[in-house]
Amino acid sequence: MEFAELIKTPRADNVVLHRPFHPAVEGTLCLTGHHLILSSRRQDNAEELWLLHSNIDSIEKRFVGSLGTIIIKCKDLRIIQLDIPGMEECLNIASSIEALSTLDSVTLMYPFFYRPMFEVLEDGWSSFLLEQEFELLSSVTNEWRLSCVNKEFSVCPSYPAVVIVPKCIDDEALRKVALFRHGGRFPVLSYYHKKNGMAMMRSSQPLTGTNGRRCKEDEKLINATLRSGRRGFVIDTRPLNVAQQARAKGGGFEQEVHYPQWRRIHKYIERFNILQESFIKLVEACNDQSHNMDRWLSKLEASNWLTHIKELLTAACLAAQCIDREGASVLVHGSEGTDSTLQVTSLAQIILDPRCRTIRGFQALVVREWLQAGHPFQQRCAQSAYSNSKQKWEAPVFLLFLECVWQIHRQFPCSFEFNEQFLILLFEHAYASQFGTFLGNNENERAKLKLPQKTMSLWSWVNRPEELSRFQNPLYEANSLVIWPSVAPQSLQLWEGVFLRWNRPSRFLEEAEEERINIIKYNKELQAKVNALRRQLAELETDEE
Amino acid sequence: MEHIRMPKVENVRLLDRLSSRRAVVGTLYLTATHVIFVENGSETRKETWVLHSQISSIEKQATTATGCPLLIRCKNFQVIQLVIPQERDCHDVYISLIRLARPVKYEELYCFSFNPKLDKEEREQGWKLVDLNEEYNRMGVPNNYWQISDVNRDYGVCDSYPTEVYVPKSATAHIIVGSSKFRSRRRFPALSYYCKGNNASICRSSQPLSGFSARCLEDEQMLQAIRKANPGSDFIYVVDTRPKLNAMANRAAGKGYENEDNYSNIKFQFIGIENIHVMRNSLQKMLEVCELKSPSMSDFLWGLENSGWLKHIKAIMDAGIFIAKAVAEEGVSVLVHCSDGWDRTAQVCSVASLLLDPYYRTMKGFMVLIEKDWISFGHKFNHRYGNLDGDPKEISPVIDQFIECVWQLMEQFPCAFEFNERFLIHIQHHIYSCQFGNFLCNSQKERRELKIKERTYSLWAHLWKNRADYLNPLYRSDHSQTQGTLHPQITPCNFLYKFWSGMYNRFEKGLHPRQSVTDYLMAVKEETQQLEEELEVLQERLANLQKSQSGDNKVKSKQQDRSKQTGLYTSNNSLANTPQEYSNDLKSFPSRSPSQGDEEDSALILTQDNLKSSDPDLSANSDQESGVEDLSCRSPSGGGCLPSEDSGKDSDEAVFLAG
């Protein structure tokens, strides 16, 4: 097996593992093709660390005499230190880790080798098909249809094989519209608001260019979502000047003259390297052990992370407001329509649609609005906050979305069926996983890689009752209303569960969560007991009559 | 009443600070004790009540076409913006309020007219709820090392100290008096907390009058006596909570700090908590940030940072942590002082006590703690919180900072405290409200002269009566977090200190989580309790039924059973209907709050009920999805709601594009 070549020293003894808030552990370090394993020599031989190589973001090595130290920084933001006796062993191990954590072929990744130890009750790869979604939609409206125009991924390589479009637009028109939109991403249905029949669509920018090109089919397509005499809103996730500049490169925006029924709103949502830098700065600030109170707040401020959160939430709230309060249809896009666009459409659904606040519904949302919609996970999540690679396509777009969900969750702690741990789980698996769910950049790539056949889906694992119970919010009470979060700075907080996860003592907070669960569990048990007794009594009493 | 020039003004507009479009019109009343705004509109007639003593500043702003704006800032961080149609009326209201908000005699304060309809006995019982004698006994003194001293029985030695203080057994009256003469305002070292487990103690005093070289034998003997009262340790820590520079500056004025060379076996330590003037300015700066209309994230974080507020909170916590560690882990006694020993010393001693002793983390214990370290030891409530008109430079949020320290600890140790955030907020409110007599005056001596206990009511009794509202659902007396000393993380812990919007933006409900986990869990626990009771009744009934069925003489035993159980059956009938009500109650959450105070109080007392009536109705908000207005006015797109269909097109565009 080819991994063997990369592993010069598969095993080292007397290695000491240091982690914050844990006592140091001495044990044996083993390297396998996909894991770094440290097990202590204690009697119970408890496994101490089992780390996926793909979770390693960067490593540093240091030497004091013949004692080598490797500092491993992970994509889930944890930092661990391994003291390895022996210069050569240490160097070998470091270079192996480096090589194994940066494999460039997807098919060498762990999901292709992972053999599940659990029984699959439901194959996650077919749990969330767009056809099912369409069936639900058909029960409330017949204005939409399922189109297979993209079944060969030829019209739009980053779209799934099937999409939902207005019924009155035929496939021929869609092909034309695809040519008018960046990357072929023609407007498709993202969300249908049952309450008032308004729709949210998403796309990429129109290719108007400097000479104001237009496309009748495009106009017809998006107008098809309007009620007669009503207006719609185009939410462009770029500021006006950026959208204007895009025209020089062949992109552009919907001009009023050609889209008289649409009002354009420009919102500024940061992209790519700006987000990545912000992420790096924030994590740096959170890991800084030395600074005093003053510098902490300025560093938090300087990272701009919370500003991005605020901007994104504001844009999502605006989209939701247009649909629910203004009774208008909405089209959301930025440039490519694969990042900020998806952040806005998915968050708006969290606000508007109670279903998206259930575990199952949230999974469906992630599948529909991120995986199927072609968010390039593999590019965006290749590296995390510790990487030095500074590639243009790496950005914590999905993490930002998850954090916004957390912010809303914090403001409506009883309205979500899932808990914070579930969001953290998705963050982890987007960056490194034994499951194939987040591999590839779109459905096209996933099909080519035969992921559904060759790898296990995260959903197959997580939707088993024993796993699911860990991610349930004990406070959940279905709330059928639209939930409007506050976006004031006072209402937004640092997501400690992710950013301070490894450098704060968490015991007391975990105990509190346990306590919350117990209070509710006990209540439910009592309720069941009382009900059973009541039934029993009623039976006895009727017997007696 | 003679100060009220204008008892009633109609057509006054109450502005929403966040959105000018959400103003309501109503009538403004000035009474002897309150400013009351009653909304027009037949259905709700929502009322906003503000006690005069809560008013910290009144600002009359330039008259506009719509009227004359009046800005009232309150000590409980409420900000009220009124627009009064007539300039003359506004002026009269302004002049009246200026006077009403600055009473000159204690008798003008609300507590002397406040009547919760309790008889004399109930009032006396109320004042007995917190008993410091009992508290010292609980700590374990008097004992072999500590005794009560009557040296200050007529306030003869120190007029800001209580009559009864605990001192080391070996400290004679001569030593105490001698030491007192060598200490600012004669505040000699006295016991604040005694740790039964290891004899270590926390003592408090003011700074020594050491100047550059002065010594005092009795003072040195006093510290020696404190050391001897803890046989397990051969030194004591002397903690000066001031920054070193401040302490040194004091030497020029004949004051200063202990010279380690003159005292045998002390270890001297500066902590560096800033003085009341720095703290006052810091709060002012932070409140300016809180008042910003639609701040960006940077505005907010910069402002918070520049205010230095959280840095000060951390300094106080660090001092408390240092002392708790010395006492609990090293078993060393600590003497704490600042300048006069009534501000920073009170903060630090009470934080340390809270960390050390789980009792102070219970509701009753927390009252006792405030009574002990703040009220009895002469924290100058009147001066610090401006109850009577006085020197504005004396005002400083000293106890507010302590209360925030407690909140910060509650955030880190969610199961450790018996009480919840609301308890802290209501105590803060009443420190300023002057509705109860507890916090009046500057010392025990003054309070006795005023006969506070005969003429006013105690807050503690009121809080105790409503204690169900203040419970932390996560608290269990057998939980590990409620045992022993709390150990907050020290490094790196800066990020553990957070802005407390529940306090400083307390009246802007739109900024807070729309669903309260605490209220939800309390409701569940309440239901659980009812279920437990019902379960018991049902089990008993079942047992009886089974017995009667198995019995020979069925009819007879059944009759007996019935007759015996009449009471139960009736109560059962009502219980039998409850499950649906429970679940309905839970479903109607979040409008359900277990914290509704009792009815008869609500009209009279400005506690949570009135506070609630002065709040925007939170539950209605989230139910009705009205959060949407918050969003639009908060969005950086320039504020204002989304335009309605028929509003002008151009201006709409501007609203959105401004972002």
CSV table of C-alpha atoms in Angstrom, one decimal, chain A residues 21 195 229-231 233 240 256 260 263-268 285-301 304 306-307 310-311 313-314 317-318 321-322 324-326 328 410-416 474-477 479-494 496 500 503-505 507-509 511-513 515-516 518-520 522-524 526-527 529-531 533-534 536-538 540-541 543-545, chain B residues 17 289-290 295-298 300-302 304-305 308 310-311 314 411-415 473-476 479-481 487 489 491-492 494-499 501 505 508 510-517 520-521 524-525 527-529 531-532 534-535 538-539 541-542 545-546 548-549 554 558 562 569 575-576 578-579 582-583 586-587 589 622-632 634-637 641-645 647 649 652-653 656-657 659:
chain,number,residue,atom,x,y,z
A,21,PHE,CA,-6.8,21.4,30.5
A,195,LYS,CA,-47.8,31.4,4.1
A,229,GLY,CA,-48.8,43.9,-10.3
A,230,ARG,CA,-46.4,43.0,-7.5
A,231,ARG,CA,-42.8,43.8,-7.3
A,233,PHE,CA,-36.5,42.2,-4.8
A,240,LEU,CA,-23.0,48.5,-5.9
A,256,GLU,CA,-33.9,48.6,-13.9
A,260,PRO,CA,-38.8,47.1,-14.1
A,263,ARG,CA,-36.0,46.4,-7.0
A,264,ARG,CA,-32.3,45.8,-6.4
A,265,ILE,CA,-30.8,45.9,-3.0
A,266,HIS,CA,-27.1,45.8,-2.5
A,267,LYS,CA,-25.7,44.2,0.6
A,268,TYR,CA,-22.1,43.7,1.3
A,285,ALA,CA,-6.6,36.2,19.2
A,286,CYS,CA,-8.4,33.4,20.9
A,287,ASN,CA,-5.2,31.4,21.3
A,288,ASP,CA,-3.1,34.3,22.5
A,289,GLN,CA,-2.2,33.4,26.1
A,290,SER,CA,-0.4,36.6,27.0
A,291,HIS,CA,-2.6,39.6,26.3
A,292,ASN,CA,-4.6,41.6,28.8
A,293,MET,CA,-8.2,42.5,28.7
A,294,ASP,CA,-7.6,45.5,26.5
A,295,ARG,CA,-5.8,43.7,23.8
A,296,TRP,CA,-8.3,41.0,23.7
A,297,LEU,CA,-11.2,43.3,22.8
A,298,SER,CA,-9.2,45.1,20.1
A,299,LYS,CA,-8.0,41.9,18.6
A,300,LEU,CA,-11.5,40.6,18.6
A,301,GLU,CA,-12.5,43.8,16.9
A,304,ASN,CA,-13.7,41.8,12.0
A,306,LEU,CA,-18.3,39.6,14.3
A,307,THR,CA,-18.8,42.3,11.7
A,310,LYS,CA,-23.6,41.0,11.6
A,311,GLU,CA,-23.6,41.8,7.9
A,313,LEU,CA,-27.4,38.0,9.4
A,314,THR,CA,-28.6,41.4,8.4
A,317,CYS,CA,-33.1,39.0,7.7
A,318,LEU,CA,-33.7,41.4,4.9
A,321,GLN,CA,-38.4,40.4,5.6
A,322,CYS,CA,-39.0,41.0,1.9
A,324,ASP,CA,-42.7,37.5,4.8
A,325,ARG,CA,-43.5,41.1,5.5
A,326,GLU,CA,-43.5,42.7,2.0
A,328,ALA,CA,-42.5,39.9,-2.4
A,410,ARG,CA,-28.9,31.6,21.1
A,411,GLN,CA,-31.6,34.2,20.8
A,412,PHE,CA,-34.3,31.5,20.4
A,413,PRO,CA,-33.0,28.7,22.5
A,414,CYS,CA,-36.3,26.8,22.5
A,415,SER,CA,-37.1,26.9,18.8
A,416,PHE,CA,-34.4,24.6,17.5
A,474,PRO,CA,-33.9,19.4,25.4
A,475,LEU,CA,-35.6,22.7,25.4
A,476,TYR,CA,-37.2,22.3,21.9
A,477,GLU,CA,-40.8,23.2,21.5
A,479,ASN,CA,-42.4,27.1,17.1
A,480,SER,CA,-44.3,27.6,13.9
A,481,LEU,CA,-43.6,31.3,13.8
A,482,VAL,CA,-41.0,33.3,11.8
A,483,ILE,CA,-38.2,34.1,14.2
A,484,TRP,CA,-36.6,37.5,13.8
A,485,PRO,CA,-33.2,37.7,15.5
A,486,SER,CA,-31.6,40.9,16.7
A,487,VAL,CA,-28.5,41.9,14.8
A,488,ALA,CA,-27.4,44.6,17.2
A,489,PRO,CA,-23.8,44.2,18.4
A,490,GLN,CA,-25.0,43.7,22.0
A,491,SER,CA,-27.0,40.6,20.8
A,492,LEU,CA,-24.1,38.9,19.0
A,493,GLN,CA,-21.5,36.9,20.8
A,494,LEU,CA,-18.3,35.1,20.0
A,496,GLU,CA,-17.2,30.1,22.2
A,500,LEU,CA,-12.7,28.9,22.7
A,503,ASN,CA,-8.8,26.9,25.6
A,504,ARG,CA,-11.5,27.3,28.2
A,505,PRO,CA,-12.5,25.0,30.9
A,507,ARG,CA,-16.6,21.2,32.6
A,508,PHE,CA,-18.9,23.6,34.3
A,509,LEU,CA,-20.8,24.4,31.1
A,511,GLU,CA,-22.5,20.1,33.7
A,512,ALA,CA,-25.1,22.8,33.2
A,513,GLU,CA,-26.2,21.3,29.9
A,515,GLU,CA,-28.6,19.5,34.4
A,516,ARG,CA,-30.9,21.0,31.8
A,518,ASN,CA,-32.0,15.9,33.4
A,519,ILE,CA,-34.6,18.5,34.5
A,520,ILE,CA,-36.6,17.9,31.3
A,522,TYR,CA,-37.3,13.8,34.8
A,523,ASN,CA,-40.4,15.8,33.9
A,524,LYS,CA,-41.2,13.7,30.9
A,526,LEU,CA,-43.1,11.8,35.5
A,527,GLN,CA,-45.6,12.7,32.9
A,529,LYS,CA,-46.0,7.7,34.9
A,530,VAL,CA,-48.9,9.9,35.8
A,531,ASN,CA,-50.6,9.2,32.5
A,533,LEU,CA,-51.5,5.6,36.4
A,534,ARG,CA,-54.5,7.6,35.2
A,536,GLN,CA,-55.0,2.3,35.0
A,537,LEU,CA,-57.3,4.0,37.4
A,538,ALA,CA,-59.8,4.8,34.8
A,540,LEU,CA,-60.2,0.0,37.4
A,541,GLU,CA,-63.0,2.4,38.1
A,543,ASP,CA,-64.6,-2.2,36.0
A,544,GLU,CA,-66.1,-1.4,39.3
A,545,GLU,CA,-69.1,0.5,38.1
B,17,ARG,CA,-34.8,54.9,21.4
B,289,VAL,CA,-21.6,53.0,23.8
B,290,CYS,CA,-24.9,51.3,25.0
B,295,PRO,CA,-23.5,51.0,16.3
B,296,SER,CA,-21.4,48.9,14.0
B,297,MET,CA,-19.7,46.0,15.5
B,298,SER,CA,-16.4,48.0,15.5
B,300,PHE,CA,-19.3,48.7,19.9
B,301,LEU,CA,-16.2,46.7,20.5
B,302,TRP,CA,-14.0,49.8,20.4
B,304,LEU,CA,-16.4,48.8,25.1
B,305,GLU,CA,-12.6,48.5,25.1
B,308,GLY,CA,-12.0,50.0,30.2
B,310,LEU,CA,-14.3,44.9,31.7
B,311,LYS,CA,-10.7,45.5,32.6
B,314,LYS,CA,-11.4,41.7,35.9
B,411,GLU,CA,-21.8,32.7,33.5
B,412,GLN,CA,-18.8,30.6,34.2
B,413,PHE,CA,-20.4,28.4,36.9
B,414,PRO,CA,-24.0,28.1,35.7
B,415,CYS,CA,-25.0,25.6,38.5
B,473,PRO,CA,-33.3,26.1,37.9
B,474,LEU,CA,-29.9,24.6,37.5
B,475,TYR,CA,-29.0,24.9,41.1
B,476,ARG,CA,-29.0,21.8,43.3
B,479,HIS,CA,-24.3,19.5,42.9
B,480,SER,CA,-20.5,19.5,42.7
B,481,GLN,CA,-20.5,23.2,41.7
B,487,HIS,CA,-11.9,28.3,41.1
B,489,GLN,CA,-9.8,30.3,35.5
B,491,THR,CA,-5.0,32.6,32.5
B,492,PRO,CA,-5.9,33.2,29.8
B,494,ASN,CA,-9.8,37.7,29.3
B,495,PHE,CA,-12.4,36.3,27.0
B,496,LEU,CA,-14.4,35.0,29.9
B,497,TYR,CA,-15.4,38.5,30.8
B,498,LYS,CA,-18.4,39.5,28.7
B,499,PHE,CA,-20.5,42.6,28.2
B,501,SER,CA,-26.4,43.4,28.1
B,505,ASN,CA,-29.3,47.4,28.0
B,508,GLU,CA,-34.1,47.2,25.4
B,510,GLY,CA,-35.3,43.6,21.6
B,511,LEU,CA,-31.6,43.0,22.1
B,512,HIS,CA,-32.0,40.1,24.4
B,513,PRO,CA,-32.6,36.4,23.6
B,514,ARG,CA,-36.3,36.2,22.9
B,515,GLN,CA,-36.8,33.0,24.8
B,516,SER,CA,-35.5,32.6,28.3
B,517,VAL,CA,-34.0,29.3,29.2
B,520,TYR,CA,-38.6,27.8,30.6
B,521,LEU,CA,-36.8,25.5,33.0
B,524,VAL,CA,-40.9,22.8,33.7
B,525,LYS,CA,-39.7,22.4,37.3
B,527,GLU,CA,-44.9,21.4,36.5
B,528,THR,CA,-42.6,18.6,37.7
B,529,GLN,CA,-43.5,19.4,41.2
B,531,LEU,CA,-46.7,16.0,38.7
B,532,GLU,CA,-44.9,14.6,41.7
B,534,GLU,CA,-50.3,14.1,41.5
B,535,LEU,CA,-48.4,10.9,41.2
B,538,LEU,CA,-52.8,8.6,42.1
B,539,GLN,CA,-50.7,5.9,43.7
B,541,ARG,CA,-55.9,6.0,45.0
B,542,LEU,CA,-54.8,3.0,43.1
B,545,LEU,CA,-58.9,0.8,44.8
B,546,GLN,CA,-57.0,-2.4,44.5
B,548,SER,CA,-61.2,-2.5,47.9
B,549,GLN,CA,-61.5,-4.7,44.9
B,554,LYS,CA,-66.8,-4.7,48.2
B,558,LYS,CA,-65.9,1.2,48.6
B,562,ARG,CA,-65.1,7.2,49.2
B,569,TYR,CA,-61.4,13.2,45.2
B,575,LEU,CA,-55.8,17.7,39.2
B,576,ALA,CA,-57.2,15.3,36.6
B,578,THR,CA,-54.4,19.7,34.8
B,579,PRO,CA,-52.2,17.8,32.3
B,582,TYR,CA,-49.7,22.0,31.8
B,583,SER,CA,-49.0,21.3,28.3
B,586,LEU,CA,-45.9,25.0,28.1
B,587,LYS,CA,-47.1,25.5,24.6
B,589,PHE,CA,-44.5,29.7,26.3
B,622,SER,CA,-41.6,37.2,19.9
B,623,ASP,CA,-45.0,35.7,19.5
B,624,GLN,CA,-46.1,38.3,17.1
B,625,GLU,CA,-42.8,38.3,15.3
B,626,SER,CA,-42.5,42.0,15.9
B,627,GLY,CA,-38.8,41.5,16.1
B,628,VAL,CA,-38.8,42.6,12.6
B,629,GLU,CA,-38.8,46.3,13.5
B,630,ASP,CA,-35.8,45.8,15.6
B,631,LEU,CA,-34.0,44.4,12.6
B,632,SER,CA,-34.8,47.1,10.2
B,634,ARG,CA,-30.8,48.1,13.6
B,635,SER,CA,-29.6,47.2,10.2
B,636,PRO,CA,-26.7,49.3,8.9
B,637,SER,CA,-28.8,50.2,5.9
B,641,CYS,CA,-38.6,49.7,8.1
B,642,LEU,CA,-39.2,48.4,4.7
B,643,PRO,CA,-41.3,50.7,2.7
B,644,SER,CA,-44.8,49.9,2.2
B,645,GLU,CA,-46.0,49.4,-1.4
B,647,SER,CA,-44.4,54.8,-0.4
B,649,LYS,CA,-39.8,54.8,-4.7
B,652,ASP,CA,-36.8,53.5,-0.5
B,653,GLU,CA,-33.9,52.9,-2.7
B,656,PHE,CA,-31.4,50.0,1.1
B,657,LEU,CA,-28.5,51.3,-0.9
B,659,GLY,CA,-25.7,50.0,3.4
